[in-house]
CSV table of C-alpha atoms in Angstrom, one decimal:
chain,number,residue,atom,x,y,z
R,71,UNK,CA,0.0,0.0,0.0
R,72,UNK,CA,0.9,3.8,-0.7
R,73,UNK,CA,2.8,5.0,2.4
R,74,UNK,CA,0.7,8.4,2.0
R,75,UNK,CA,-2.4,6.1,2.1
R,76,UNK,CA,-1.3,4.2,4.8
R,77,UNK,CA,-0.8,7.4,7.2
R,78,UNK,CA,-4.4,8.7,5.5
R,79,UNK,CA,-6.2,5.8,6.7
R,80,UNK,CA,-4.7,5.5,9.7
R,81,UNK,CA,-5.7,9.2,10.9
R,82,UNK,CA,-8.9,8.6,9.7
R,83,UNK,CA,-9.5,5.6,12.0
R,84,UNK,CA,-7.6,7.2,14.8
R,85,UNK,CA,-10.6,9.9,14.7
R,86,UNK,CA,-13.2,7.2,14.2
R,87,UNK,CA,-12.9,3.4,14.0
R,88,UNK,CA,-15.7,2.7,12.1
R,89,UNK,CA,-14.9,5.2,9.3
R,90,UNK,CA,-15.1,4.8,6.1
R,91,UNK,CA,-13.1,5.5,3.0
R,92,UNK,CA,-14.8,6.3,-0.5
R,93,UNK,CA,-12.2,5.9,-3.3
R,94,UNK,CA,-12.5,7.4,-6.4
R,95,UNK,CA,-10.4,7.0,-10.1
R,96,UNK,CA,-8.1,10.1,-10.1
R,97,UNK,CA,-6.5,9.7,-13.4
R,98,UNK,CA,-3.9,6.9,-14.1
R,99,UNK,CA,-2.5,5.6,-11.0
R,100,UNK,CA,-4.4,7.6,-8.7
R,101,UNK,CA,-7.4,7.7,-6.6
R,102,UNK,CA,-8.5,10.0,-4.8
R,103,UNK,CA,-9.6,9.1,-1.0
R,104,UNK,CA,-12.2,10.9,1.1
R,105,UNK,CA,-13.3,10.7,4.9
R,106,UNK,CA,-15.7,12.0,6.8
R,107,UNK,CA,-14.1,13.3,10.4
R,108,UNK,CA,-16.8,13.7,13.2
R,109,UNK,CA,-16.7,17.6,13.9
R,110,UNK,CA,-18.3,17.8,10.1
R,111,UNK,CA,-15.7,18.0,7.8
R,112,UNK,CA,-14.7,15.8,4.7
R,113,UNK,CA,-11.2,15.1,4.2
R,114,UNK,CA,-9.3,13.8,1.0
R,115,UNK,CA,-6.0,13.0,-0.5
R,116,UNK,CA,-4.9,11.6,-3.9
R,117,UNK,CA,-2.0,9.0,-3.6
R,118,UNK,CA,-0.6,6.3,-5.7
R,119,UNK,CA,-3.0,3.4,-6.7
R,120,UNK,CA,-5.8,2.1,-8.8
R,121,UNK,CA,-9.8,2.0,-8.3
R,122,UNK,CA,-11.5,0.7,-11.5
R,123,UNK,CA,-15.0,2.3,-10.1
R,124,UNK,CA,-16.2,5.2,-7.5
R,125,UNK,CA,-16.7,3.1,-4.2
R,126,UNK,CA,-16.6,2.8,-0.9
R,127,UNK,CA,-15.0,0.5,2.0
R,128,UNK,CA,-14.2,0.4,5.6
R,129,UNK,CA,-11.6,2.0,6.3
R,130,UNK,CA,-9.8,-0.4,8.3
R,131,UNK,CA,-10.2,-3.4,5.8
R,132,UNK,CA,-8.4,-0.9,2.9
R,133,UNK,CA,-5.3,-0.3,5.7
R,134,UNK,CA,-5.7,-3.8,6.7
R,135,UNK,CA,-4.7,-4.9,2.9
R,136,UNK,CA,-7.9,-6.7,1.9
R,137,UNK,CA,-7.4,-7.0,-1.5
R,138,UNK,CA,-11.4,-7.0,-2.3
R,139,UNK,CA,-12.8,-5.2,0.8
R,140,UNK,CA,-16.3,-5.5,1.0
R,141,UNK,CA,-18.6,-2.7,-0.9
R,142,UNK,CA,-20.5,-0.4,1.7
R,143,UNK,CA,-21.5,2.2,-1.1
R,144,UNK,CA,-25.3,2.7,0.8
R,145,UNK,CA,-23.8,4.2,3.9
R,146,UNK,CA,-21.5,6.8,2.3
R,147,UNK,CA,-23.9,9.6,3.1
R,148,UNK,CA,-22.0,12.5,2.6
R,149,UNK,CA,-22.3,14.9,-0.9
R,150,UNK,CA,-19.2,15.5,-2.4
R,151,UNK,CA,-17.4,19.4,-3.5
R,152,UNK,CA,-17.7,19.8,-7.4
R,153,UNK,CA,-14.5,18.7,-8.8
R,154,UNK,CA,-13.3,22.4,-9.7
R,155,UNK,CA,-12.2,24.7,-7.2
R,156,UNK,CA,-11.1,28.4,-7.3
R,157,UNK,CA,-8.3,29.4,-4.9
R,158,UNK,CA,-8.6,32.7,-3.3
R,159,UNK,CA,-6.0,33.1,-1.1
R,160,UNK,CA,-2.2,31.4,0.1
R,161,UNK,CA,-1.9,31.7,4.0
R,162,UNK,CA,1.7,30.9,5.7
R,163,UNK,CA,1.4,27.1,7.1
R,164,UNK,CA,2.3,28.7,10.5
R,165,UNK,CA,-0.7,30.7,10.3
R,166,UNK,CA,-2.6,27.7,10.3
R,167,UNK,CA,-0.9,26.0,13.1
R,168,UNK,CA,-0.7,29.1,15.1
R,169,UNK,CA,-5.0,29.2,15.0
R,170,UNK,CA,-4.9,25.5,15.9
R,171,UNK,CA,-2.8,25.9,18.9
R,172,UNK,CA,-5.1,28.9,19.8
R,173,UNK,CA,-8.4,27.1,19.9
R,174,UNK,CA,-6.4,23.8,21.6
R,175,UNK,CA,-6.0,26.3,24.7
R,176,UNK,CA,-8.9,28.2,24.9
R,177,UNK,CA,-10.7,24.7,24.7
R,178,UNK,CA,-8.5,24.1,27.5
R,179,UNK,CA,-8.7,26.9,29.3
R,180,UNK,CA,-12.5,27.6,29.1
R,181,UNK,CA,-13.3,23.5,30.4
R,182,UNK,CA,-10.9,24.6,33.4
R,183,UNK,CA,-12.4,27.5,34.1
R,184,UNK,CA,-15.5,28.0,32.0
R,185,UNK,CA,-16.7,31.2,30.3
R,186,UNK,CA,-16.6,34.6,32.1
R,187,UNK,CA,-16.7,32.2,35.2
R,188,UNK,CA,-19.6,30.4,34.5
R,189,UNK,CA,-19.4,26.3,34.0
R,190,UNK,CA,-20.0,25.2,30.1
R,191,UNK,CA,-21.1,22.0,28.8
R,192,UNK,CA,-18.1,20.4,27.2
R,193,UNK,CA,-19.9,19.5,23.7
R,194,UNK,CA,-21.3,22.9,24.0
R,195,UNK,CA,-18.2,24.5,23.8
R,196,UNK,CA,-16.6,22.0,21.5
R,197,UNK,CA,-19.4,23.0,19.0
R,198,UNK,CA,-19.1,26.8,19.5
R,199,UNK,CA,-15.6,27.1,19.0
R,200,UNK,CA,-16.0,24.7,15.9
R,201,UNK,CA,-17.7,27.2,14.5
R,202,UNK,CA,-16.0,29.9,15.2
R,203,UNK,CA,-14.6,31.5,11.9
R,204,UNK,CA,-11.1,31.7,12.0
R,205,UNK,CA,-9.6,33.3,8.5
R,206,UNK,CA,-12.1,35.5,6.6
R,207,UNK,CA,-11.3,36.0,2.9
R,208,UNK,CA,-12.6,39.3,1.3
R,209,UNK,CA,-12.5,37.9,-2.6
R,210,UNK,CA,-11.5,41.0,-4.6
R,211,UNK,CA,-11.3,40.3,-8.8
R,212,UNK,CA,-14.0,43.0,-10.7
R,213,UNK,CA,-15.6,40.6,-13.2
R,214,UNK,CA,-15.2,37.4,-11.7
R,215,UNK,CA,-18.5,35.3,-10.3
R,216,UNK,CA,-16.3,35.2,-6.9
R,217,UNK,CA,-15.9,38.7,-6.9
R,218,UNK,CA,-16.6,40.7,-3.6
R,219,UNK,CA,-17.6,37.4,-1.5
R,220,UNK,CA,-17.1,36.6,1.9
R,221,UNK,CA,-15.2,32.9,2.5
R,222,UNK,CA,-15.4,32.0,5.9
R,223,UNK,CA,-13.4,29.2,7.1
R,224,UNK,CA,-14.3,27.8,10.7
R,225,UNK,CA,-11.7,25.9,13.2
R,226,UNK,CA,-13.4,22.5,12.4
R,227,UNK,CA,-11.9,22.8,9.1
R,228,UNK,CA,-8.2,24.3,10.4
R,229,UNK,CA,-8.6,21.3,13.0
R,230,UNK,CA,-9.1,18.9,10.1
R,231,UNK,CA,-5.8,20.0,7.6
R,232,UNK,CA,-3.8,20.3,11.5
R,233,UNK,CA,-5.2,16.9,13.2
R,234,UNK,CA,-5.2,14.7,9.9
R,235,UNK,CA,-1.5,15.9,9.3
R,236,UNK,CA,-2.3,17.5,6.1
R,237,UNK,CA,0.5,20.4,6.7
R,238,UNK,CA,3.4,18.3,7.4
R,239,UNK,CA,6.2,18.6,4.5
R,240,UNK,CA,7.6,15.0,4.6
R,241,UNK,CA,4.3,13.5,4.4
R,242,UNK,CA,3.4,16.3,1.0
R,243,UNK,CA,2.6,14.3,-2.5
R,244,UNK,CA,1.5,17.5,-3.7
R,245,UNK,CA,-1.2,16.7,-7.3
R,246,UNK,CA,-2.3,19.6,-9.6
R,247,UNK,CA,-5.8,20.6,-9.1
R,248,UNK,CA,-8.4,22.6,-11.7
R,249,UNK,CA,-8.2,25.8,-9.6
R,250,UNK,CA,-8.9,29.5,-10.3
R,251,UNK,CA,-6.9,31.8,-9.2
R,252,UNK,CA,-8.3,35.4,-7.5
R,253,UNK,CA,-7.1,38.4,-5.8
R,254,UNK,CA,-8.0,38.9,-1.8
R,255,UNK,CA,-7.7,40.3,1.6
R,256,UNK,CA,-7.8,38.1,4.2
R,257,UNK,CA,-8.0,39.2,7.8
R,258,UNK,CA,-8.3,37.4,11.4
R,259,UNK,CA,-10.7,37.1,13.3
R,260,UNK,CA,-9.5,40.2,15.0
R,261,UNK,CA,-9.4,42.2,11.9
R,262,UNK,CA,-5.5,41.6,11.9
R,263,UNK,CA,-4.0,41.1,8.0
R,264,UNK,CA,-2.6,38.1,8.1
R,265,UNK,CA,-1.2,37.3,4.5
R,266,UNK,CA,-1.4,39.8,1.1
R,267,UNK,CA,-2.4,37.5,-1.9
R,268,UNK,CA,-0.8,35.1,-3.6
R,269,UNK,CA,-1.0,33.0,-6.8
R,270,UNK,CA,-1.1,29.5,-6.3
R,271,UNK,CA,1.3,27.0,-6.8
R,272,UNK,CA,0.8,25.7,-10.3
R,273,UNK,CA,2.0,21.8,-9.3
R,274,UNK,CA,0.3,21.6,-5.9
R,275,UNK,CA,0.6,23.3,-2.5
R,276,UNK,CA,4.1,24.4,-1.5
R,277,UNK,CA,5.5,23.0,2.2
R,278,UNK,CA,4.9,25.9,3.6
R,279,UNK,CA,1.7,27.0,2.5
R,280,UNK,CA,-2.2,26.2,3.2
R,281,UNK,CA,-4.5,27.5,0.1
R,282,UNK,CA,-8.1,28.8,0.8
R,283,UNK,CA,-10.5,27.0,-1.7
R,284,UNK,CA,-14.2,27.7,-3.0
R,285,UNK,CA,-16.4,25.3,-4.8
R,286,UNK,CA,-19.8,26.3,-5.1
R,287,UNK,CA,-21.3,26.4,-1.4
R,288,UNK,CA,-18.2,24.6,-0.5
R,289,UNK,CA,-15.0,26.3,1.6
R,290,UNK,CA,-12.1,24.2,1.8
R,291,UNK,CA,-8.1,24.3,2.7
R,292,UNK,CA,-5.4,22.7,0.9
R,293,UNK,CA,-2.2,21.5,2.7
R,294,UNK,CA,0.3,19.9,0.8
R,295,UNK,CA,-0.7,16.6,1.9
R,296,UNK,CA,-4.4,16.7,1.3
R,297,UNK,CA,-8.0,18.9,1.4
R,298,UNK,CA,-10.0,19.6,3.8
R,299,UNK,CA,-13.5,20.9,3.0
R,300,UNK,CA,-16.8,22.2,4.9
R,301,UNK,CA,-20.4,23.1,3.7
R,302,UNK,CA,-22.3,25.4,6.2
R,303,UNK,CA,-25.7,23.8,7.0
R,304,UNK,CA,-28.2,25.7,5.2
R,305,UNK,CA,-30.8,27.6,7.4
R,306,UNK,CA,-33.5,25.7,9.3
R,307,UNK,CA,-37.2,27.1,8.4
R,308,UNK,CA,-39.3,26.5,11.6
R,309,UNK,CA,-43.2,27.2,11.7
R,310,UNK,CA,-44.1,30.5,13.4
């Protein structure tokens, strides 16, 4: 098996031990892999291998070296980005980690000591600061369909690139992807400018660099070892 596969799958089950993997064709030897991580995220990575057909397996029985793991196509349940997506912005790597390690210790902090002294649920909070929007991308290109949106991209997707080890350099089998390039300011949460723009890398995602990514309703970022992506649930109508 692929080693990059090998360390995909095994993340994957670390997070979940029932997960599954869909695999599907990703031009000649390739195929792409997705998961699905529990704080609502789907994660994938291209690596070396073969899949004749889209479909889907246990995780474990694909690490495990079955060579015909069993179909489980019906309980894939999750809808999948379109294939081409537009870049909109390069962040620093360290950027990346640096929100990571933020939201570790205020998670910490805030089960310690709860919020404004006050006890908090732990999936409560878990769940809040999931959501909370940690880069905001201000798209700026006059004539593009992008062109003066707002990407938002939560910690639940910056915990999926960080936690699935999509960032780390010796692990990168950077693949080219159908992107779009654009122009835009991206600020922290704060309102603090944290990276100018930046074309993409034409052959994949450099070491030390994380791209922001937009397909359709989708928001997604890039490591050089694989994508993470996220679609905002879309707003509950309730009688009145």
């Amino acid at each position: 098996m692929d080693q990059h596969a090998a360390r995909f799958l095994t993340r994957l089950i670390r997070f979940d031990p029932g997960a599954l993997v869909r695999l599907r064709p990703a031009g000649e030897g390739r195929v792409a892999l997705w998961g699905a991580l529990p704080w609502g995220v789907l994660v994938t990575r291209t690596v070396d291998g073969f899949s004749a057909s889209d479909r889907t397996v246990a995780a474990t029985d694909l690490l495990a070296g079955a060579v015909d793991p069993a179909r489980r196509d019906a309980e894939w349940r999750w809808a999948l980005p379109p294939a081409a997506a537009g870049s909109v912005e390069v962040l620093p790597a360290s950027v990346v980690r640096d929100v990571a390690r933020a939201a570790a210790q205020t998670l910490k902090t805030a089960m310690e000591s709860g919020v404004d002294g006050q006890p908090v649920g732990s999936r409560r909070l878990r769940d809040a600061l999931l959501d909370h929007v940690a880069v905001t991308v201000t798209v700026d290109r006059p004539g593009s369909p992008l062109d003066g949106r707002v990407v938002e991209i939560p910690v639940r997707v910056v915990q999926g690139v960080t936690r699935m080890g999509l960032l780390a350099p010796d692990d990168a089998a950077p693949a080219p992807r159908d992107v779009d390039t654009t122009t835009a300011s991206v600020r922290a949460p704060q309102g603090v400018p944290v990276s100018s723009a930046t074309p993409p890398q034409p052959a994949g995602v450099a070491a030390d660099q994380v791209e922001v990514l937009v397909a359709g309703a989708w928001t997604g970022l890039a490591g050089p070892a694989g994508t993470v992506w996220y679609r905002p649930a879309g707003p509950s109508l309730r009688p009145v």
